Tab-separated table of C-alpha atoms and ligand atoms in Angstrom:
chain	number	residue	atom	x	y	z
A	3	MET	CA	-19.407	-34.613	1.206
A	4	ARG	CA	-20.888	-33.977	-2.182
A	5	TRP	CA	-22.666	-30.664	-2.699
A	6	ARG	CA	-26.087	-30.757	-3.338
A	7	PRO	CA	-28.455	-28.027	-4.772
A	8	ARG	CA	-30.522	-26.202	-2.601
A	9	ARG	CA	-32.811	-24.676	-4.831
A	10	GLY	CA	-32.466	-23.494	-8.442
A	11	SER	CA	-30.245	-26.687	-9.685
A	12	LEU	CA	-27.557	-26.160	-11.713
A	13	SER	CA	-28.940	-29.056	-13.891
A	14	ALA	CA	-32.284	-27.099	-14.501
A	15	GLY	CA	-31.286	-24.715	-17.517
A	16	PRO	CA	-31.910	-25.990	-21.525
A	17	PRO	CA	-29.262	-28.793	-22.722
A	18	PRO	CA	-25.608	-27.975	-22.944
A	19	ALA	CA	-24.646	-25.657	-25.470
A	20	ALA	CA	-22.196	-26.495	-28.232
A	21	ILE	CA	-18.718	-26.801	-26.687
A	22	LEU	CA	-16.673	-23.684	-27.325
A	23	LEU	CA	-14.272	-23.713	-24.699
A	24	ARG	CA	-11.210	-25.387	-23.435
A	25	GLY	CA	-10.849	-27.165	-19.919
A	26	ARG	CA	-14.346	-26.537	-18.861
A	27	ARG	CA	-16.113	-29.504	-17.218
A	28	ALA	CA	-19.800	-28.725	-18.114
A	29	ALA	CA	-21.842	-26.164	-20.073
A	30	ARG	CA	-25.083	-25.174	-19.076
A	31	GLY	CA	-27.649	-23.096	-21.349
A	32	ALA	CA	-29.756	-20.230	-20.939
A	33	ALA	CA	-26.850	-17.751	-21.552
A	34	GLY	CA	-27.911	-14.150	-20.795
A	35	ARG	CA	-26.945	-10.998	-22.428
A	36	HIS	CA	-25.419	-7.631	-21.268
A	37	GLY	CA	-28.541	-5.408	-21.640
A	38	GLU	CA	-29.504	-2.016	-21.873
A	39	GLY	CA	-30.398	-1.742	-18.269
A	40	PRO	CA	-32.965	-3.576	-16.193
A	41	GLY	CA	-34.896	-6.008	-17.766
A	42	ALA	CA	-32.908	-6.813	-20.952
A	43	VAL	CA	-31.127	-10.263	-20.232
A	44	GLU	CA	-31.797	-12.630	-23.198
A	45	PRO	CA	-29.962	-15.303	-25.291
A	46	LEU	CA	-27.164	-14.249	-27.383
A	47	PRO	CA	-24.801	-16.794	-29.462
A	48	ALA	CA	-21.297	-16.912	-27.047
A	49	ALA	CA	-19.284	-16.308	-30.178
A	50	ARG	CA	-21.166	-13.263	-30.617
A	51	ARG	CA	-21.453	-11.886	-27.431
A	52	ALA	CA	-17.552	-12.267	-26.849
A	53	THR	CA	-16.519	-10.523	-29.822
A	54	LEU	CA	-19.249	-7.460	-29.448
A	55	SER	CA	-17.411	-5.402	-31.982
A	56	GLY	CA	-20.094	-3.174	-34.172
A	57	GLY	CA	-23.054	-3.225	-31.557
A	58	ARG	CA	-24.557	-1.028	-29.290
A	59	ALA	CA	-22.994	-2.267	-26.327
A	60	ARG	CA	-19.661	-0.919	-28.230
A	61	CYS	CA	-20.989	2.531	-28.789
A	62	GLU	CA	-22.010	2.873	-25.375
A	63	ALA	CA	-18.577	1.833	-24.302
A	64	ALA	CA	-16.943	4.144	-26.454
A	65	VAL	CA	-19.049	7.419	-25.458
A	66	VAL	CA	-18.345	6.542	-21.902
A	67	GLN	CA	-14.565	5.839	-22.282
A	68	ARG	CA	-14.528	9.370	-24.387
A	69	LEU	CA	-16.345	11.156	-21.609
A	70	LEU	CA	-14.662	9.603	-18.631
A	71	LEU	CA	-11.084	10.374	-20.755
A	72	GLU	CA	-12.112	13.843	-21.817
A	73	SER	CA	-13.356	14.537	-18.012
A	74	ARG	CA	-10.233	13.979	-16.710
A	75	GLY	CA	-7.785	14.863	-19.189
A	76	ALA	CA	-6.337	11.297	-19.609
A	77	ALA	CA	-6.584	11.390	-23.122
A	78	ALA	CA	-3.607	13.850	-23.297
A	79	GLU	CA	-1.645	11.052	-21.896
A	80	GLY	CA	-1.950	8.445	-24.519
A	81	VAL	CA	-3.089	5.677	-22.339
A	82	GLU	CA	-6.210	3.962	-21.457
A	83	ARG	CA	-7.092	5.116	-17.813
A	84	HIS	CA	-9.729	2.797	-16.186
A	85	HIS	CA	-12.830	5.222	-15.273
A	86	GLY	CA	-11.021	8.308	-16.116
A	87	GLY	CA	-8.891	7.874	-13.141
A	88	GLY	CA	-7.887	10.354	-10.635
A	89	GLY	CA	-5.932	10.106	-7.852
A	90	GLY	CA	-2.930	12.115	-8.608
A	91	GLY	CA	-1.568	11.755	-5.209
A	92	GLY	CA	-1.175	8.872	-3.504
A	93	GLU	CA	-1.422	7.818	0.229
A	94	GLY	CA	-2.023	10.907	1.977
A	95	GLY	CA	-4.242	12.403	-0.553
A	96	GLY	CA	-4.203	13.625	-4.370
A	97	ARG	CA	-4.719	16.856	-6.180
A	98	ASP	CA	-8.022	15.380	-7.910
A	99	PHE	CA	-9.064	12.924	-5.307
A	100	PRO	CA	-13.039	13.866	-4.755
A	101	GLY	CA	-13.153	15.451	-1.375
A	102	ALA	CA	-9.231	14.794	-0.937
A	103	ALA	CA	-8.056	13.744	2.790
A	104	ALA	CA	-5.192	15.955	2.540
A	105	ALA	CA	-3.509	14.273	5.395
A	106	ARG	CA	-2.307	10.924	5.652
A	107	GLU	CA	-3.506	10.999	9.289
A	108	GLU	CA	-6.956	11.363	8.342
A	109	LEU	CA	-6.906	8.670	6.220
A	110	ASP	CA	-5.306	6.638	8.910
A	111	LYS	CA	-8.125	7.744	11.384
A	112	GLU	CA	-11.139	7.128	8.507
A	113	LEU	CA	-9.802	4.161	6.460
A	114	PRO	CA	-7.053	2.440	8.591
A	115	VAL	CA	-5.228	-0.249	6.778
A	116	LEU	CA	-4.703	-3.241	9.130
A	117	LYS	CA	-2.307	-6.183	8.681
A	118	PRO	CA	-4.894	-9.068	7.870
A	119	TYR	CA	-4.717	-11.925	10.700
A	120	PHE	CA	-3.183	-14.664	8.390
A	121	VAL	CA	0.294	-12.437	8.307
A	122	GLN	CA	0.839	-13.178	12.141
A	123	LYS	CA	-0.877	-16.551	12.338
A	124	PRO	CA	-0.696	-17.956	9.081
A	125	GLU	CA	-1.602	-21.415	10.452
A	126	LEU	CA	-5.084	-20.420	11.016
A	127	ALA	CA	-6.047	-19.717	7.239
A	128	GLY	CA	-8.460	-22.209	5.617
A	129	LYS	CA	-9.562	-23.649	9.119
A	130	THR	CA	-13.030	-22.312	8.899
A	131	GLY	CA	-15.031	-25.809	9.430
A	132	THR	CA	-18.448	-25.326	7.899
A	133	GLY	CA	-17.986	-21.772	8.615
A	134	MET	CA	-16.603	-19.262	6.421
A	135	ARG	CA	-14.310	-15.948	6.377
A	136	VAL	CA	-14.180	-13.124	4.184
A	137	THR	CA	-10.941	-10.865	4.458
A	138	TRP	CA	-11.183	-7.254	2.663
A	139	LEU	CA	-7.656	-6.520	0.679
A	140	GLY	CA	-8.886	-3.163	-0.807
A	141	HIS	CA	-10.947	-2.280	-3.714
A	142	ALA	CA	-12.587	-5.446	-5.232
A	143	SER	CA	-10.086	-7.577	-3.659
A	144	VAL	CA	-11.285	-10.186	-1.329
A	145	MET	CA	-9.720	-13.571	0.404
A	146	VAL	CA	-12.591	-16.033	0.998
A	147	GLU	CA	-12.111	-19.103	2.918
A	148	MET	CA	-15.097	-21.421	2.786
A	149	ASP	CA	-15.530	-25.331	2.235
A	150	GLU	CA	-11.782	-26.286	2.701
A	151	LEU	CA	-10.694	-23.717	-0.067
A	152	ILE	CA	-9.239	-20.351	0.049
A	153	PHE	CA	-9.856	-18.047	-2.994
A	154	LEU	CA	-9.431	-14.375	-4.097
A	155	THR	CA	-11.469	-12.004	-6.168
A	156	ASP	CA	-9.961	-9.401	-8.825
A	157	PRO	CA	-6.535	-9.333	-7.158
A	158	ILE	CA	-4.985	-6.084	-7.187
A	159	PHE	CA	-1.905	-5.606	-4.927
A	160	SER	CA	-0.076	-2.670	-7.202
A	161	GLN	CA	0.095	0.787	-6.195
A	162	ARG	CA	-1.782	1.843	-9.559
A	163	ALA	CA	-5.039	0.482	-11.697
A	164	SER	CA	-3.083	1.408	-14.986
A	165	PRO	CA	-0.862	-0.073	-17.895
A	166	THR	CA	2.108	1.281	-16.237
A	167	GLN	CA	2.922	1.953	-12.689
A	168	LEU	CA	4.783	5.482	-13.760
A	169	MET	CA	0.896	6.858	-14.151
A	170	GLY	CA	-2.585	6.216	-13.998
A	171	PRO	CA	-4.911	5.837	-10.857
A	172	LYS	CA	-3.333	5.401	-7.994
A	173	ARG	CA	-4.680	3.960	-4.658
A	174	PHE	CA	-4.740	6.322	-1.820
A	175	ARG	CA	-4.745	3.530	0.669
A	176	GLY	CA	-2.203	0.671	0.224
A	177	PRO	CA	-2.619	-3.123	0.044
A	178	PRO	CA	-2.943	-4.652	3.617
A	179	CYS	CA	-0.228	-7.250	2.650
A	180	THR	CA	1.938	-8.712	-0.405
A	181	VAL	CA	1.500	-11.498	-2.643
A	182	GLU	CA	4.220	-13.411	-0.300
A	183	GLN	CA	2.075	-13.109	2.678
A	184	LEU	CA	-0.952	-14.624	1.543
A	185	PRO	CA	-1.869	-18.447	2.492
A	186	LYS	CA	-1.943	-20.749	0.190
A	187	ILE	CA	-4.591	-19.889	-2.601
A	188	ASP	CA	-6.348	-22.475	-4.332
A	189	ALA	CA	-8.305	-19.982	-7.023
A	190	VAL	CA	-8.613	-16.715	-8.421
A	191	MET	CA	-11.622	-15.228	-9.801
A	192	ILE	CA	-11.437	-12.277	-12.466
A	193	SER	CA	-14.392	-10.448	-12.979
A	194	HIS	CA	-13.379	-8.440	-16.061
A	195	THR	CA	-10.337	-6.874	-17.576
A	196	HIS	CA	-10.620	-3.112	-16.524
A	197	TYR	CA	-7.067	-2.464	-14.676
A	198	ASP	CA	-8.372	-2.066	-11.344
A	199	HIS	CA	-9.577	-5.898	-11.629
A	200	LEU	CA	-7.339	-7.301	-13.839
A	201	ASP	CA	-3.579	-6.328	-12.716
A	202	TYR	CA	-0.426	-7.425	-14.865
A	203	ASN	CA	2.063	-7.389	-11.953
A	204	THR	CA	-0.542	-8.990	-9.660
A	205	VAL	CA	-1.392	-11.989	-12.043
A	206	THR	CA	2.286	-12.616	-12.329
A	207	SER	CA	3.384	-12.177	-9.185
A	208	LEU	CA	0.413	-14.976	-7.851
A	209	ASN	CA	1.773	-17.099	-10.864
A	210	GLU	CA	5.318	-17.045	-9.684
A	211	ARG	CA	4.308	-18.047	-6.268
A	212	PHE	CA	1.818	-20.664	-6.642
A	213	GLY	CA	2.316	-21.641	-10.427
A	214	SER	CA	-0.022	-24.147	-11.703
A	215	GLU	CA	-1.310	-25.079	-8.116
A	216	LEU	CA	-3.523	-21.974	-8.475
A	217	ARG	CA	-6.677	-22.414	-10.615
A	218	TRP	CA	-7.749	-18.992	-12.394
A	219	PHE	CA	-11.378	-18.925	-13.153
A	220	VAL	CA	-11.726	-16.193	-16.097
A	221	PRO	CA	-14.451	-14.808	-18.459
A	222	LEU	CA	-14.559	-16.108	-21.916
A	223	GLY	CA	-11.914	-14.366	-24.140
A	224	LEU	CA	-9.144	-14.125	-21.089
A	225	LEU	CA	-7.423	-17.556	-21.766
A	226	ASP	CA	-5.090	-16.308	-24.287
A	227	TRP	CA	-3.929	-13.021	-22.129
A	228	MET	CA	-3.605	-15.422	-19.230
A	229	GLN	CA	-1.456	-18.000	-20.727
A	230	ARG	CA	0.720	-14.916	-22.063
A	231	CYS	CA	1.360	-13.941	-18.466
A	232	GLY	CA	2.740	-17.489	-17.954
A	233	CYS	CA	-0.403	-19.023	-16.188
A	234	GLU	CA	-0.917	-22.613	-17.070
A	235	ASN	CA	-4.284	-23.472	-14.655
A	236	VAL	CA	-6.633	-21.396	-16.508
A	237	ILE	CA	-10.269	-22.301	-17.217
A	238	GLU	CA	-12.436	-19.547	-18.975
A	239	LEU	CA	-15.924	-19.506	-18.853
A	240	ASP	CA	-19.132	-18.171	-20.682
A	241	TRP	CA	-22.202	-16.964	-18.831
A	242	TRP	CA	-23.893	-19.934	-16.974
A	243	GLU	CA	-20.880	-22.150	-17.234
A	244	GLU	CA	-19.254	-24.008	-14.400
A	245	ASN	CA	-16.095	-25.611	-13.273
A	246	CYS	CA	-14.095	-26.384	-10.045
A	247	VAL	CA	-10.644	-26.657	-8.187
A	248	PRO	CA	-9.163	-30.105	-9.117
A	249	GLY	CA	-9.532	-32.252	-6.431
A	250	HIS	CA	-12.283	-30.340	-4.782
A	251	ASP	CA	-14.872	-31.427	-6.832
A	252	ALA	CA	-17.551	-30.314	-4.197
A	253	VAL	CA	-17.170	-26.690	-4.538
A	254	THR	CA	-18.523	-25.303	-8.032
A	255	PHE	CA	-17.654	-22.134	-9.504
A	256	VAL	CA	-20.105	-20.720	-11.918
A	257	PHE	CA	-19.361	-17.633	-14.241
A	258	THR	CA	-23.104	-15.424	-13.877
A	259	PRO	CA	-24.111	-12.505	-15.765
A	260	SER	CA	-23.464	-8.855	-14.869
A	261	GLN	CA	-24.183	-5.471	-16.639
A	262	HIS	CA	-20.578	-3.973	-17.374
A	263	TRP	CA	-17.951	-4.010	-20.268
A	264	CYS	CA	-14.330	-4.624	-21.055
A	265	LYS	CA	-11.435	-2.589	-21.848
A	266	ARG	CA	-7.876	-2.337	-21.751
A	267	THR	CA	-6.549	-0.974	-24.966
A	268	ALA	CA	-7.444	0.771	-27.868
A	269	THR	CA	-8.871	-2.028	-29.990
A	270	ASP	CA	-10.145	-4.704	-27.753
A	271	ASP	CA	-13.452	-2.876	-26.696
A	272	ASN	CA	-15.790	-6.230	-25.220
A	273	LYS	CA	-13.953	-8.857	-26.750
A	274	VAL	CA	-13.545	-10.461	-23.173
A	275	LEU	CA	-16.990	-11.061	-21.461
A	276	TRP	CA	-17.479	-9.386	-17.974
A	277	GLY	CA	-19.636	-11.047	-15.038
A	278	SER	CA	-19.803	-12.035	-11.468
A	279	TRP	CA	-18.952	-15.580	-9.900
A	280	SER	CA	-21.420	-17.527	-7.891
A	281	VAL	CA	-19.390	-20.325	-5.749
A	282	LEU	CA	-21.258	-23.280	-4.434
A	283	GLY	CA	-20.013	-25.173	-1.743
A	284	PRO	CA	-21.597	-28.359	0.291
A	285	TRP	CA	-21.770	-25.463	3.346
A	286	ASN	CA	-21.769	-21.822	2.187
A	287	ARG	CA	-22.299	-20.524	-1.108
A	288	PHE	CA	-20.261	-16.996	-2.040
A	289	PHE	CA	-21.433	-14.575	-4.597
A	290	PHE	CA	-19.268	-11.927	-5.701
A	291	SER	CA	-20.867	-9.355	-8.460
A	292	GLY	CA	-17.846	-7.723	-10.198
A	293	ASP	CA	-18.211	-4.248	-11.341
A	294	THR	CA	-21.969	-3.740	-12.504
A	295	GLY	CA	-25.170	-1.677	-13.293
A	296	TYR	CA	-28.206	-2.930	-11.934
A	297	CYS	CA	-30.149	-5.208	-13.978
A	298	VAL	CA	-32.489	-8.433	-13.406
A	299	ALA	CA	-29.707	-11.048	-13.853
A	300	PHE	CA	-29.434	-10.603	-9.886
A	301	GLU	CA	-32.686	-11.940	-9.504
A	302	GLN	CA	-32.031	-14.645	-11.718
A	303	ILE	CA	-29.115	-15.567	-10.005
A	304	GLY	CA	-30.859	-15.519	-6.917
A	305	LYS	CA	-33.458	-17.810	-7.967
A	306	ARG	CA	-31.340	-20.185	-9.529
A	307	PHE	CA	-28.265	-20.554	-6.665
A	308	GLY	CA	-29.529	-18.335	-3.773
A	309	PRO	CA	-29.484	-17.916	-0.871
A	310	PHE	CA	-25.909	-17.150	-0.818
A	311	ASP	CA	-24.247	-16.860	2.564
A	312	LEU	CA	-22.273	-14.002	1.588
A	313	ALA	CA	-22.021	-11.616	-1.287
A	314	ALA	CA	-19.288	-9.322	-2.146
A	315	ILE	CA	-20.702	-6.115	-3.796
A	316	PRO	CA	-19.720	-3.008	-5.126
A	317	ILE	CA	-20.918	0.308	-3.196
A	318	GLY	CA	-18.527	2.887	-4.935
A	319	ALA	CA	-17.311	4.906	-7.768
A	320	TYR	CA	-20.764	5.595	-8.804
A	321	GLU	CA	-20.954	9.513	-9.454
A	322	PRO	CA	-22.291	11.253	-11.367
A	323	ARG	CA	-25.352	8.659	-12.037
A	324	TRP	CA	-25.759	10.084	-15.326
A	325	PHE	CA	-23.267	8.087	-16.963
A	326	MET	CA	-21.831	5.714	-14.153
A	327	LYS	CA	-25.348	3.938	-13.685
A	328	TYR	CA	-24.985	1.532	-16.433
A	329	GLN	CA	-21.518	0.221	-15.213
A	330	HIS	CA	-21.516	0.837	-11.734
A	331	VAL	CA	-24.329	0.755	-9.202
A	332	ASP	CA	-24.730	3.123	-5.903
A	333	PRO	CA	-25.064	1.819	-2.851
A	334	GLU	CA	-28.947	1.566	-2.997
A	335	GLU	CA	-28.704	-0.355	-6.087
A	336	ALA	CA	-26.173	-2.454	-4.236
A	337	VAL	CA	-28.653	-3.286	-1.451
A	338	ARG	CA	-31.304	-4.178	-4.016
A	339	ILE	CA	-28.627	-6.869	-5.522
A	340	HIS	CA	-28.198	-8.355	-1.681
A	341	ILE	CA	-31.898	-8.657	-1.989
A	342	ASP	CA	-31.850	-10.298	-5.353
A	343	VAL	CA	-29.458	-12.495	-5.315
A	344	GLN	CA	-30.824	-13.537	-1.456
A	345	ALA	CA	-27.697	-12.897	0.237
A	346	LYS	CA	-27.769	-13.578	4.068
A	347	LYS	CA	-24.991	-11.134	4.562
A	348	SER	CA	-22.801	-8.705	1.894
A	349	VAL	CA	-19.212	-7.286	2.149
A	350	ALA	CA	-19.148	-3.899	0.637
A	351	ILE	CA	-16.350	-3.686	-1.932
A	352	HIS	CA	-15.019	-1.159	-4.615
A	353	TRP	CA	-14.532	1.951	-2.370
A	354	GLY	CA	-12.006	3.608	-0.048
A	355	THR	CA	-9.051	2.291	-2.129
A	356	PHE	CA	-8.963	3.871	-5.784
A	357	ALA	CA	-10.262	7.549	-6.791
A	358	LEU	CA	-12.447	6.549	-9.844
A	359	ALA	CA	-15.518	8.774	-9.601
A	360	ASN	CA	-16.741	11.951	-8.187
A	361	GLU	CA	-18.597	11.114	-4.888
A	362	TYR	CA	-16.638	12.017	-1.439
A	363	TYR	CA	-14.607	9.266	-0.850
A	364	LEU	CA	-16.310	8.416	2.545
A	365	ASP	CA	-19.730	8.840	0.966
A	366	PRO	CA	-20.426	5.322	0.010
A	367	PRO	CA	-20.820	3.387	3.197
A	368	VAL	CA	-23.069	6.369	4.911
A	369	LYS	CA	-24.952	5.847	1.841
A	370	LEU	CA	-24.955	2.272	1.911
A	371	ASN	CA	-26.536	2.543	5.813
A	372	GLU	CA	-29.073	5.175	4.723
A	373	ALA	CA	-30.256	2.700	2.169
A	374	LEU	CA	-30.240	-0.383	4.643
A	375	GLU	CA	-32.086	1.779	6.950
A	376	ARG	CA	-34.922	2.371	4.004
A	377	TYR	CA	-34.934	-1.484	3.020
A	378	GLY	CA	-35.600	-2.320	6.836
A	379	LEU	CA	-32.440	-4.123	6.868
A	380	LYS	CA	-29.620	-4.288	9.411
A	381	LYS	CA	-25.938	-2.611	9.295
A	382	GLU	CA	-24.524	-6.303	10.041
A	383	ASP	CA	-26.427	-7.493	7.213
A	384	PHE	CA	-24.494	-5.479	4.543
A	385	PHE	CA	-21.114	-4.894	6.450
A	386	VAL	CA	-17.999	-2.627	5.663
A	387	LEU	CA	-14.847	-3.816	6.548
A	388	ASN	CA	-11.458	-2.042	7.299
A	389	HIS	CA	-8.843	-2.755	4.794
A	390	GLY	CA	-7.174	-6.082	6.077
A	391	GLU	CA	-9.881	-6.882	8.145
A	392	SER	CA	-11.707	-9.921	8.403
A	393	ARG	CA	-15.072	-11.280	9.402
A	394	GLU	CA	-16.183	-14.869	10.326
A	395	LEU	CA	-19.706	-15.988	9.139
A	396	SER	CA	-20.739	-19.405	11.318
A	397	THR	CA	-22.418	-22.116	10.116
A	398	ASN	CA	-25.267	-21.302	7.600
A	399	ASP	CA	-28.720	-22.264	8.692
A	400	GLY	CA	-31.335	-24.348	6.638
A	401	PHE	CA	-29.185	-26.507	4.949
A	402	GLU	CA	-29.688	-30.080	5.066
B	526	ZN	ZN1	-14.861	-2.026	-14.595
């Protein structure tokens, strides 16, 4: 069955821009720009956007980086630590893990880590018919099964989100499974390069297991890094560009905007693009926001590709607001993204795994439910899963 647009056709944009990328299937125009908050998404040449080196974005990123490093004393360690890091402990709590759960028993009670269904029943993976299934693998890592494909978002199976496994933010809830226990994965989408979203050990493990059978969808500027990891089947895309998994033309992966930034080393500020992903299949549509501040891009994405059957939206790492708000939404803004992209359901991500910000570790779902109530939405409209837990969504309605 061929994919047919429900609304907001992929071809509705301006004519294709100049071909700048390797391996892409088609370019669509109307690229947006990382702006200075809500209301600022406007065209900017791709080459310039990918190498923002002297502009405001870099200044903001540098200020935030310095503030974060200073606030946690990470600078003394001489390594880049994403979002300042915390989590000096590991499973069982840590010395600077906000509102630390001192005991492993409390964590097991509040944030249980379940074995995903596919560890016991691998034969069920991918068998979702016209419906879809989502499994939360911790932080921003989700496994989505829809339209005869299985894909992962920002997979991280390592203990630390850091250039080294010797130091840096350590997860206080372990991954619910190993790379070896995963079913066959068709595609991985990467939203940006921060260590809690792009993990070298996870990338190389996935590549070792699946090799060139696995298609990597990555932001503009990341192709070389992926190839240095040994990955061969990599597609890098600019905002609004699309591609697909070979042999599965009916499902379109579109790299869409978000408001964030990129950094892994002292000199690579924003040399790689950041963004969200819209996956458009014949039966289902999935949206992954990546890390983001709240901005007008989500309304544009909703108008163009909505409604989505499921969106994965971050609800954690948002305090203090005065500097987090430009890069990480809070639960209320997460609900606004859910509304803006026209998601029928959303799953909460980016919480309960790494201590990256100042809020109490159990606050995000509480605040999410308060926000849902304020917007007249139900808990099941924007649900929270346990680590390793799956949710099945039945066939969407209203699709011809
Ligand atoms: Zn980030």
